[in-house]
Tab-separated table of C-alpha atoms in Angstrom:
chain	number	residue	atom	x	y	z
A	1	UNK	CA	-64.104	120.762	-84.135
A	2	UNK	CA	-65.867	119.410	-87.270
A	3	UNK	CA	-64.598	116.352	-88.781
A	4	UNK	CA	-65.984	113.492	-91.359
A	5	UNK	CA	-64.749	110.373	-90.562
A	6	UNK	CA	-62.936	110.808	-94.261
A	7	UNK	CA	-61.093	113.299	-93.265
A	8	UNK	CA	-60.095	111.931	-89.902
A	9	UNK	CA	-58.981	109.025	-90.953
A	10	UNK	CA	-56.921	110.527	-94.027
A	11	UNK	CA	-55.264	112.617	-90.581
A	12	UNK	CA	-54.379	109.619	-88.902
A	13	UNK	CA	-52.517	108.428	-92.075
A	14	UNK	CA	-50.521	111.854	-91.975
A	15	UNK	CA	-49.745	111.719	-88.809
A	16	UNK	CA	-48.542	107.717	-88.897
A	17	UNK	CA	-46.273	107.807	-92.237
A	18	UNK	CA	-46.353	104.570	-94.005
A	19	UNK	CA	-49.227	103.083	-92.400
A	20	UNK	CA	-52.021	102.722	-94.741
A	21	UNK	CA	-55.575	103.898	-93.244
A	22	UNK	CA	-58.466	103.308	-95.019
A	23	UNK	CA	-61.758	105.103	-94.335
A	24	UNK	CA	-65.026	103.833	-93.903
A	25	UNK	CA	-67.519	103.570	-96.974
A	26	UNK	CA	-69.769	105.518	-95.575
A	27	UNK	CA	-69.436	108.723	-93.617
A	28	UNK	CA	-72.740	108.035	-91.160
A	29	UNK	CA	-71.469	108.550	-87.517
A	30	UNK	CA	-69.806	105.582	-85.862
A	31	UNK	CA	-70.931	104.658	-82.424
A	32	UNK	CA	-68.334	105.169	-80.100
A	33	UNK	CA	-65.872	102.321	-78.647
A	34	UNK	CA	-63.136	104.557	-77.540
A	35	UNK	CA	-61.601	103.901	-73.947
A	36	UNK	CA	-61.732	106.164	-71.415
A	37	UNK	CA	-59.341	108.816	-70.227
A	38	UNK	CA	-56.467	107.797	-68.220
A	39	UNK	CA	-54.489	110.405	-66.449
A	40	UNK	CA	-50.938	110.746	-67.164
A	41	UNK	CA	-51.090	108.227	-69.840
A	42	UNK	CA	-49.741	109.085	-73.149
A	43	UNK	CA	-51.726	110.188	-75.606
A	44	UNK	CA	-50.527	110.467	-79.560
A	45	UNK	CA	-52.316	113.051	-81.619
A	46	UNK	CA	-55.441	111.208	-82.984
A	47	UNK	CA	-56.315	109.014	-80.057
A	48	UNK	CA	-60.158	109.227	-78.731
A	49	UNK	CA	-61.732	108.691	-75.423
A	50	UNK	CA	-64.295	108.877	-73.528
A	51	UNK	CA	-64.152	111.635	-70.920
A	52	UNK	CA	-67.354	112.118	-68.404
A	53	UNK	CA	-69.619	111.480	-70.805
A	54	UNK	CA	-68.487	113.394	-73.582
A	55	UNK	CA	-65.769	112.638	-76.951
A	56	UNK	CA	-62.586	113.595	-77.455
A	57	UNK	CA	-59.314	113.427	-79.617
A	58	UNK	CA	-56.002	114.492	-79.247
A	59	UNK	CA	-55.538	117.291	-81.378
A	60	UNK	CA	-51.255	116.954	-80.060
A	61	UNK	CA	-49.463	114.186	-78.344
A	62	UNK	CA	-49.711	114.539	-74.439
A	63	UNK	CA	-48.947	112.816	-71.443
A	64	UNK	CA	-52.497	112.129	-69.909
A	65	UNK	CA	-53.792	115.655	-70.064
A	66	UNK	CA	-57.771	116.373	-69.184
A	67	UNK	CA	-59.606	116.879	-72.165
A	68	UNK	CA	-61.812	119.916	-71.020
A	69	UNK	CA	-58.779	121.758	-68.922
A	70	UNK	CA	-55.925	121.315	-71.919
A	71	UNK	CA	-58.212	122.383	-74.458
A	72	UNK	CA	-55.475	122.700	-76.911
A	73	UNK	CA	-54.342	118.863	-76.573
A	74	UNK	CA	-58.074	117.936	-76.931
A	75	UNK	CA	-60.843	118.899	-78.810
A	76	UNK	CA	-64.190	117.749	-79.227
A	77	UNK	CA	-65.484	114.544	-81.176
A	78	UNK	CA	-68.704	114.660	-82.465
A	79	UNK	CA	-68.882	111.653	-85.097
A	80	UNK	CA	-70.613	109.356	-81.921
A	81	UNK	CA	-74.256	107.883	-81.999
A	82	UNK	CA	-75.555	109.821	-79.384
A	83	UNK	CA	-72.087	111.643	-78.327
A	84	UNK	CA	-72.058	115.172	-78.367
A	85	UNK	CA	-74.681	117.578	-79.081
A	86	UNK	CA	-74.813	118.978	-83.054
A	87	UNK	CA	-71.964	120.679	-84.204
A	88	UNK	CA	-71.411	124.105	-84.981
A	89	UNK	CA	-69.905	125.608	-87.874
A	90	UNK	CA	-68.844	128.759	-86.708
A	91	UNK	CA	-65.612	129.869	-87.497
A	92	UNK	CA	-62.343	130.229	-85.319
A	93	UNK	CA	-61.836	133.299	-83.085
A	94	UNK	CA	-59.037	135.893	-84.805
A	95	UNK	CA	-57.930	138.142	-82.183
A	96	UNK	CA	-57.728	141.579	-83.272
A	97	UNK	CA	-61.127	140.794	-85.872
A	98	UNK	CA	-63.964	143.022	-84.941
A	99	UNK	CA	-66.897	141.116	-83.633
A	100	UNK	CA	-70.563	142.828	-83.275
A	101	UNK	CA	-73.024	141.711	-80.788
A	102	UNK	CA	-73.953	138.302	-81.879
A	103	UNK	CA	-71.481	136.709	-83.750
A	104	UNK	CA	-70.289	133.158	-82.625
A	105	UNK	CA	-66.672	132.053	-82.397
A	106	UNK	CA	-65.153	128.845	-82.181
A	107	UNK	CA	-62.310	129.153	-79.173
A	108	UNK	CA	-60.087	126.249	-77.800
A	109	UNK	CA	-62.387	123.768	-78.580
A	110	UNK	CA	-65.661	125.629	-77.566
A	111	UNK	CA	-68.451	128.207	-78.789
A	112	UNK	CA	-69.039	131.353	-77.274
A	113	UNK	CA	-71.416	134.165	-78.619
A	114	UNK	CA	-70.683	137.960	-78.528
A	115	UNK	CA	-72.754	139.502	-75.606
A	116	UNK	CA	-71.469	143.261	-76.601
A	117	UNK	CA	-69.090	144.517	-79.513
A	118	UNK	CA	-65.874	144.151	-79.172
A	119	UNK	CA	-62.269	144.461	-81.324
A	120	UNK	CA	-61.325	140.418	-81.106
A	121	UNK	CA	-61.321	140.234	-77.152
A	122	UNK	CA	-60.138	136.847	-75.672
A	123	UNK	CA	-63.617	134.935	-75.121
A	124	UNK	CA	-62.117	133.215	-72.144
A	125	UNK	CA	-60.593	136.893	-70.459
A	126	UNK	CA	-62.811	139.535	-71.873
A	127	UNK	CA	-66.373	137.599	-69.815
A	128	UNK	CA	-68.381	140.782	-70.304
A	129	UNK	CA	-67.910	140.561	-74.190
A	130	UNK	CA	-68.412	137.267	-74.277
A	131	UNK	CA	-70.751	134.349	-72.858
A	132	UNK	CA	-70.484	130.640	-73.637
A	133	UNK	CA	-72.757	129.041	-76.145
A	134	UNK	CA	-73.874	126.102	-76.753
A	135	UNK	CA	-74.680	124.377	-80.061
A	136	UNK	CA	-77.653	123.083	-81.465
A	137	UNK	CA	-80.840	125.264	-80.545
A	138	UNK	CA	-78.601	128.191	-79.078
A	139	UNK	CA	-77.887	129.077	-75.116
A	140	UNK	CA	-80.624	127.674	-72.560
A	141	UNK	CA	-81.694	129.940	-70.248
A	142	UNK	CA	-79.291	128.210	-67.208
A	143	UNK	CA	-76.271	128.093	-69.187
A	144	UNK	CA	-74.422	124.407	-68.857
A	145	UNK	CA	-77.102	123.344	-66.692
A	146	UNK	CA	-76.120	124.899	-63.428
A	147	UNK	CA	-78.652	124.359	-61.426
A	148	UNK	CA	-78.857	127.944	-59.885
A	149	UNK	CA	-79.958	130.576	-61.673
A	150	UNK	CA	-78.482	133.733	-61.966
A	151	UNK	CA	-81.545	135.178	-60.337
A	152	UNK	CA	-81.027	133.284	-57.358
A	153	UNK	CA	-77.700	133.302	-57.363
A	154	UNK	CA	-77.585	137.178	-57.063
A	155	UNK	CA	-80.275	136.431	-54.155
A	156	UNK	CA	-77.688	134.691	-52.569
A	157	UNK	CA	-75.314	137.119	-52.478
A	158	UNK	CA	-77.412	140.673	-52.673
A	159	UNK	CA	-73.954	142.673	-51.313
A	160	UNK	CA	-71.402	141.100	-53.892
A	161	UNK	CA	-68.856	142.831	-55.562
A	162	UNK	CA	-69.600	143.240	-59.647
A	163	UNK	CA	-66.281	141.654	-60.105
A	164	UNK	CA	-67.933	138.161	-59.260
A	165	UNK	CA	-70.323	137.709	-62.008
A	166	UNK	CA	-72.565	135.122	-62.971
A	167	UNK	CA	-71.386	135.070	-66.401
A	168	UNK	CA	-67.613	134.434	-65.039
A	169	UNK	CA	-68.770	131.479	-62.783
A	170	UNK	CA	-71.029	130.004	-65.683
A	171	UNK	CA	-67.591	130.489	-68.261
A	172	UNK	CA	-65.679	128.757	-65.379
A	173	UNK	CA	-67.819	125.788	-64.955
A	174	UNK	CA	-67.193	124.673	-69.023
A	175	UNK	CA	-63.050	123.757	-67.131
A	176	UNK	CA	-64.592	120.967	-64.859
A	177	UNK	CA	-68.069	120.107	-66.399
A	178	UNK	CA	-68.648	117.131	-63.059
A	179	UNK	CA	-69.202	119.820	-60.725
A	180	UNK	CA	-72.831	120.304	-59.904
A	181	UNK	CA	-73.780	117.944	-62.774
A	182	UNK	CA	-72.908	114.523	-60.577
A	183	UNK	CA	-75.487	112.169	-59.838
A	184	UNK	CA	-79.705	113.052	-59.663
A	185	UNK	CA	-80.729	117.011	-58.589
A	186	UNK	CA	-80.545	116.559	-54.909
A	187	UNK	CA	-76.616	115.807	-55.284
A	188	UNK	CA	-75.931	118.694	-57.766
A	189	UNK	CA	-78.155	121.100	-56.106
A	190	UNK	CA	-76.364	120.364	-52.783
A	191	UNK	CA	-72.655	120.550	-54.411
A	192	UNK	CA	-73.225	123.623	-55.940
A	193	UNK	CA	-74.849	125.024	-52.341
A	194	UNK	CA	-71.846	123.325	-50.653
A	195	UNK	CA	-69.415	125.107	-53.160
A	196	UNK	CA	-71.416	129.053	-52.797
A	197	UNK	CA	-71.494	128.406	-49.370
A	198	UNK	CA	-67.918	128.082	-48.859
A	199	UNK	CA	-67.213	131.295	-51.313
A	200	UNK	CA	-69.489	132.934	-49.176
A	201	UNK	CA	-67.948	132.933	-45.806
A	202	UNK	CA	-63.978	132.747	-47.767
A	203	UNK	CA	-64.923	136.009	-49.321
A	204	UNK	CA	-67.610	138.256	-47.014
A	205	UNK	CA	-70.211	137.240	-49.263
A	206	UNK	CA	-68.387	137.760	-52.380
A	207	UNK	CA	-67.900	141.006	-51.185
A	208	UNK	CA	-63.646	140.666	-51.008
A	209	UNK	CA	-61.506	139.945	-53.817
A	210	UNK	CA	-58.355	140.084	-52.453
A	211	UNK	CA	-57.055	138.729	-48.707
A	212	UNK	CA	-57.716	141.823	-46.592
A	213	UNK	CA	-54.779	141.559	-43.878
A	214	UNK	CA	-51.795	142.860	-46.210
A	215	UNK	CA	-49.368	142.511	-43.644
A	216	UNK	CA	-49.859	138.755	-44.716
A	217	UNK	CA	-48.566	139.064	-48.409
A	218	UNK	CA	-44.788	138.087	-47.838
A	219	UNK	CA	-45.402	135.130	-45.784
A	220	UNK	CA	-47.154	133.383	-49.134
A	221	UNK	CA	-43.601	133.082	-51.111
A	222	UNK	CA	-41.634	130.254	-50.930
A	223	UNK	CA	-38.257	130.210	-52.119
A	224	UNK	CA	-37.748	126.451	-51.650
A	225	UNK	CA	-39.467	126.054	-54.308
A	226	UNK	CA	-37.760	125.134	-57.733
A	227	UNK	CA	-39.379	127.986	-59.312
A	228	UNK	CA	-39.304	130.644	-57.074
A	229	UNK	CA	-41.494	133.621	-56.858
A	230	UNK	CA	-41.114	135.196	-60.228
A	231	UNK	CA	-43.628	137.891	-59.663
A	232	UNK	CA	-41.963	138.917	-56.517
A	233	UNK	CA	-42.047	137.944	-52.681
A	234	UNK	CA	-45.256	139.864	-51.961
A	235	UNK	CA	-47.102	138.574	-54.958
A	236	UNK	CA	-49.163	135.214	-53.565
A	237	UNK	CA	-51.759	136.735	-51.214
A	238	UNK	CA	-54.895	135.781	-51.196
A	239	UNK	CA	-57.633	136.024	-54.403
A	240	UNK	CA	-60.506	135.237	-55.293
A	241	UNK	CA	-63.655	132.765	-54.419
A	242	UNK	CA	-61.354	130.292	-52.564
A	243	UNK	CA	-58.527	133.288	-51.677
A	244	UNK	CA	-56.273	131.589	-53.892
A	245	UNK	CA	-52.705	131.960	-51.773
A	246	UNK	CA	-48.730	130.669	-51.705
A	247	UNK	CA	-46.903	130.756	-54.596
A	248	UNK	CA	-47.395	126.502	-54.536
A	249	UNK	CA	-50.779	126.754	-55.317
A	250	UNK	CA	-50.723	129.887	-58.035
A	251	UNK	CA	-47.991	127.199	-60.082
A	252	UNK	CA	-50.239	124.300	-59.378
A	253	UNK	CA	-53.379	125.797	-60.541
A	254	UNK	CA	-52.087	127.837	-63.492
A	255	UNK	CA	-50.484	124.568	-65.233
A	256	UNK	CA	-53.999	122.967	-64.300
A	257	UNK	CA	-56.324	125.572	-66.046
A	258	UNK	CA	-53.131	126.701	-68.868
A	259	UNK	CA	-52.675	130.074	-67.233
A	260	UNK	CA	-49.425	132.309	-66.635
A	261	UNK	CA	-50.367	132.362	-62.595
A	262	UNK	CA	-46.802	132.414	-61.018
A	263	UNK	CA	-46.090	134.612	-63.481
A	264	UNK	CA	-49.211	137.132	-63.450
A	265	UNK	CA	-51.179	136.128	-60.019
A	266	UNK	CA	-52.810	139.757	-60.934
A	267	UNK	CA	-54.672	137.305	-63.060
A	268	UNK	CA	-56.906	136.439	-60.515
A	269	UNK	CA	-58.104	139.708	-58.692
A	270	UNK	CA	-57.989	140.980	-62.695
A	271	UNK	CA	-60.586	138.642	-64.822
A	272	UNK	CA	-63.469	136.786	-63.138
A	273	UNK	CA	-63.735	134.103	-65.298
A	274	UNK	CA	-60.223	133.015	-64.059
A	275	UNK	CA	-60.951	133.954	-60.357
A	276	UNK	CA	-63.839	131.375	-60.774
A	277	UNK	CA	-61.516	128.776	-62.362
A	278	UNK	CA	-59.156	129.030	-59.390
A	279	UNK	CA	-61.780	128.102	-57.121
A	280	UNK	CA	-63.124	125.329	-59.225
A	281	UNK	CA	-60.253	123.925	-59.297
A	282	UNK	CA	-59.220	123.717	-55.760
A	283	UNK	CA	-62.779	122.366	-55.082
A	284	UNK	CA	-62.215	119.607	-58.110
A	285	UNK	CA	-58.772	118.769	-57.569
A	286	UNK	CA	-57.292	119.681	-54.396
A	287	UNK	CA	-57.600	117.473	-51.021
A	288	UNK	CA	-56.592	120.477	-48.879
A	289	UNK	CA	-56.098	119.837	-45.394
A	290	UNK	CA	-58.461	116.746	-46.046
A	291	UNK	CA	-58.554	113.289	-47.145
A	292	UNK	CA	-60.573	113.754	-50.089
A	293	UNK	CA	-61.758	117.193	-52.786
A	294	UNK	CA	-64.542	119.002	-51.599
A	295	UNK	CA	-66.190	117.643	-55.095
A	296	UNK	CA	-65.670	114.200	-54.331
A	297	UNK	CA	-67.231	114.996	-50.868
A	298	UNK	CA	-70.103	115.643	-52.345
A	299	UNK	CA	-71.123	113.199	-54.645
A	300	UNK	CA	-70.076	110.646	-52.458
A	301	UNK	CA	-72.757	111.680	-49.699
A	302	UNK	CA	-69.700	112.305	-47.241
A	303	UNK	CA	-71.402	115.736	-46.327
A	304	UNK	CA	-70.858	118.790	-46.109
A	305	UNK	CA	-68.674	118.521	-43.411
A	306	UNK	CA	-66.068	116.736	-45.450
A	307	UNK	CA	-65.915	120.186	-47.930
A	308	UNK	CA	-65.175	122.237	-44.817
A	309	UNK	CA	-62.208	119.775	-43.987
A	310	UNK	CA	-60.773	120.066	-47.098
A	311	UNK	CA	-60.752	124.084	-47.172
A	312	UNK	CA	-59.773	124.520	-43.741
A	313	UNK	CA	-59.687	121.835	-42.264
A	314	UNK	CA	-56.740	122.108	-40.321
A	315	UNK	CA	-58.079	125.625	-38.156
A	316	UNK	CA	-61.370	124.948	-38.054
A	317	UNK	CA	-62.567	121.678	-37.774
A	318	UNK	CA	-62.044	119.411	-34.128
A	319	UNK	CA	-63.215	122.128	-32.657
A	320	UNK	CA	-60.469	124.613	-33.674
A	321	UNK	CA	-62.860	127.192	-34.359
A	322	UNK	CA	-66.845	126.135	-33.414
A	323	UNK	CA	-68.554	129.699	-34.670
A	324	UNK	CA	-66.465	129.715	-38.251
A	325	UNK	CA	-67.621	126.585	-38.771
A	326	UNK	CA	-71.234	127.502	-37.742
A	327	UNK	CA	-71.272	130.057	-40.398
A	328	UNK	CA	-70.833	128.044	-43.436
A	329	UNK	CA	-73.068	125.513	-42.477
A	330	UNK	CA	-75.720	128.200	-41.513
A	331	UNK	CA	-75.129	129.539	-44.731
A	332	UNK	CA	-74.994	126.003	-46.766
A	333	UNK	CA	-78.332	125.094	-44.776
A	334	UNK	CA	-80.103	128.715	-46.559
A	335	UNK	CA	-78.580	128.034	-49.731
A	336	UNK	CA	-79.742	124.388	-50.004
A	337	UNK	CA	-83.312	125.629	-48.767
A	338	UNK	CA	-82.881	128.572	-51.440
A	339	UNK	CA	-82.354	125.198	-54.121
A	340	UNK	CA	-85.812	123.053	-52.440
A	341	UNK	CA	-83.366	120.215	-51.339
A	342	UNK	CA	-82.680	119.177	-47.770
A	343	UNK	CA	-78.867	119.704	-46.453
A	344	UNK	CA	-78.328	115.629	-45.860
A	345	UNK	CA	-75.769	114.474	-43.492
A	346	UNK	CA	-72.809	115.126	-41.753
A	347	UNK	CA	-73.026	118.676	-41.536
A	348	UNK	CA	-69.756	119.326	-39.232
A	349	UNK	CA	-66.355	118.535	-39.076
């Protein structure tokens, strides 16, 4: 989003009749007072905060919605003294508008750049067409500063399925921007070991997309719920990174990211971007059979351990099951070495 501070203000006087708003004399950028984010505080169309570093305002009233996940409460603010990076002026995805290899589209409240022709593909669905960009001196070559590179990443993981590309994971980092850029390189090289470690042994290596035991699929609907199981009683198995299961967590995590999960759980197994997100978000958000998110684990030096807890906690850890939990930290201890950072602490649960 691209605003003077004329125009912004002349916005705010729209959206408030009869309160007069008069804009600045001069339209230099204004360094940046705004509060931070609150969750579940109300928001009116026009407010700006501060949100993990970054600018925002409300593009539509909300109740306390996070600017990077509700991308179409929130956009961008880039009239801050040393807020966000330049702005682009590239113009707003169409769908259905042919795009060549190249162009650059403006899409809820981000940039991406054509990787491969395509007839107006979703940049957010269609990840092969598409790749995020980022403004002001183009892509760098570790997109969003991810501090593994697809190189080693596919080192990592030399048996994964093509389904669970690089480009999907880097497209699902822009929905929760904290995760493996907390705190100095040690602490975001470890999370983001922590995290691939964990969607190693969940999937085979990234070798599964979907839960393998099918006899398992009806046992993931729960009709006590409000809402049901629209998409029908076998429907919630298990997908993606973090085998994304029960009908609970498919409603949960599709109001989180603003997708039609309970709905369309194909989603998932169907668009790797979104199988990404899922996981991100469980790792972000979710306390799992823990105390705390496997995010908050590690950027609080609580260890590795703590991540394990919160995934499977319940099964595994106390000695439920010694050898499972073996295998992520012996993978989490080759990852980390893969990064050139030591494992830290509390490496069981």
């Amino acid at each position: 989003m691209k605003r003077t501070v004329v125009l912004l203000f002349a916005l705010l006087a729209l959206l408030v009749p009869g309160i007069a708003v008069t804009a600045p004399a001069t339209a230099a950028p204004l360094a940046c007072t705004a509060p931070d984010w609150v969750q579940g505080q109300f928001y009116a169309a026009g407010s700006i905060v501060r949100f993990q570093g970054a600018y925002y305002i409300a593009e539509h009233d909300n109740p306390g919605y996070s600017p990077t996940v509700s991308t179409w409460y929130w956009d961008p603010y880039t009239n801050c003294d040393g807020g966000n990076p330049p702005a682009c002026n590239y113009p707003d995805w169409v769908s259905g508008q042919w795009y060549p290899a190249g162009s650059i589209v403006r899409f809820q409240g981000a940039y991406y750049v054509a990787e491969h022709d395509n007839p107006g593909y979703s940049p957010t669905v269609s990840t092969w067409y598409w790749d995020p960009y980022t403004c002001g001196g183009g892509n760098p070559p570790n997109p969003g500063g991810f501090p593994v590179s697809e190189s080693v990443f596919n080192a990592m993981f030399p048996n994964r399925n093509g389904f669970y590309t690089y480009a999907g994971l880097i497209n699902a980092i822009s929905a929760y921007p904290a995760f493996a850029a907390t705190g100095d390189d040690t602490m975001r090289k470890r999370e983001a070991a922590a995290f691939l470690a964990n969607v190693n042994h969940e999937t085979g290596g990234l070798v599964y997309i979907k839960e393998i035991n099918e006899a398992n699929y009806p046992n993931y609907c729960h009709w006590e719920q409000p809402y049901g199981c629209p998409a029908g009683q076998s429907a919630y198995y298990g997908r993606g990174p973090m085998q994304l299961s029960h009908n609970y967590n498919y409603k949960a995590a599709g109001d989180a990211l603003g997708l039609p999960l309970l709905t369309n759980p194909w989603l998932v197994e169907q668009d790797s971007a979104v199988s990404w997100k899922t996981a991100l978000w469980f790792w972000n958000t979710q306390t799992g059979a823990g105390t705390m998110t496997a995010h908050h684990a590690m950027v609080n030096n609580h260890g590795f351990g703590q991540t394990i807890r919160t995934i499977n906690g319940s099964i595994e850890c106390n000695g439920g099951n010694p050898a499972q939990v073996q295998a992520r930290v012996t993978a989490y201890q080759n990852f980390t070495s893969r990064l050139g950072v030591t494992p830290g602490d509390n490496l069981y649960c």
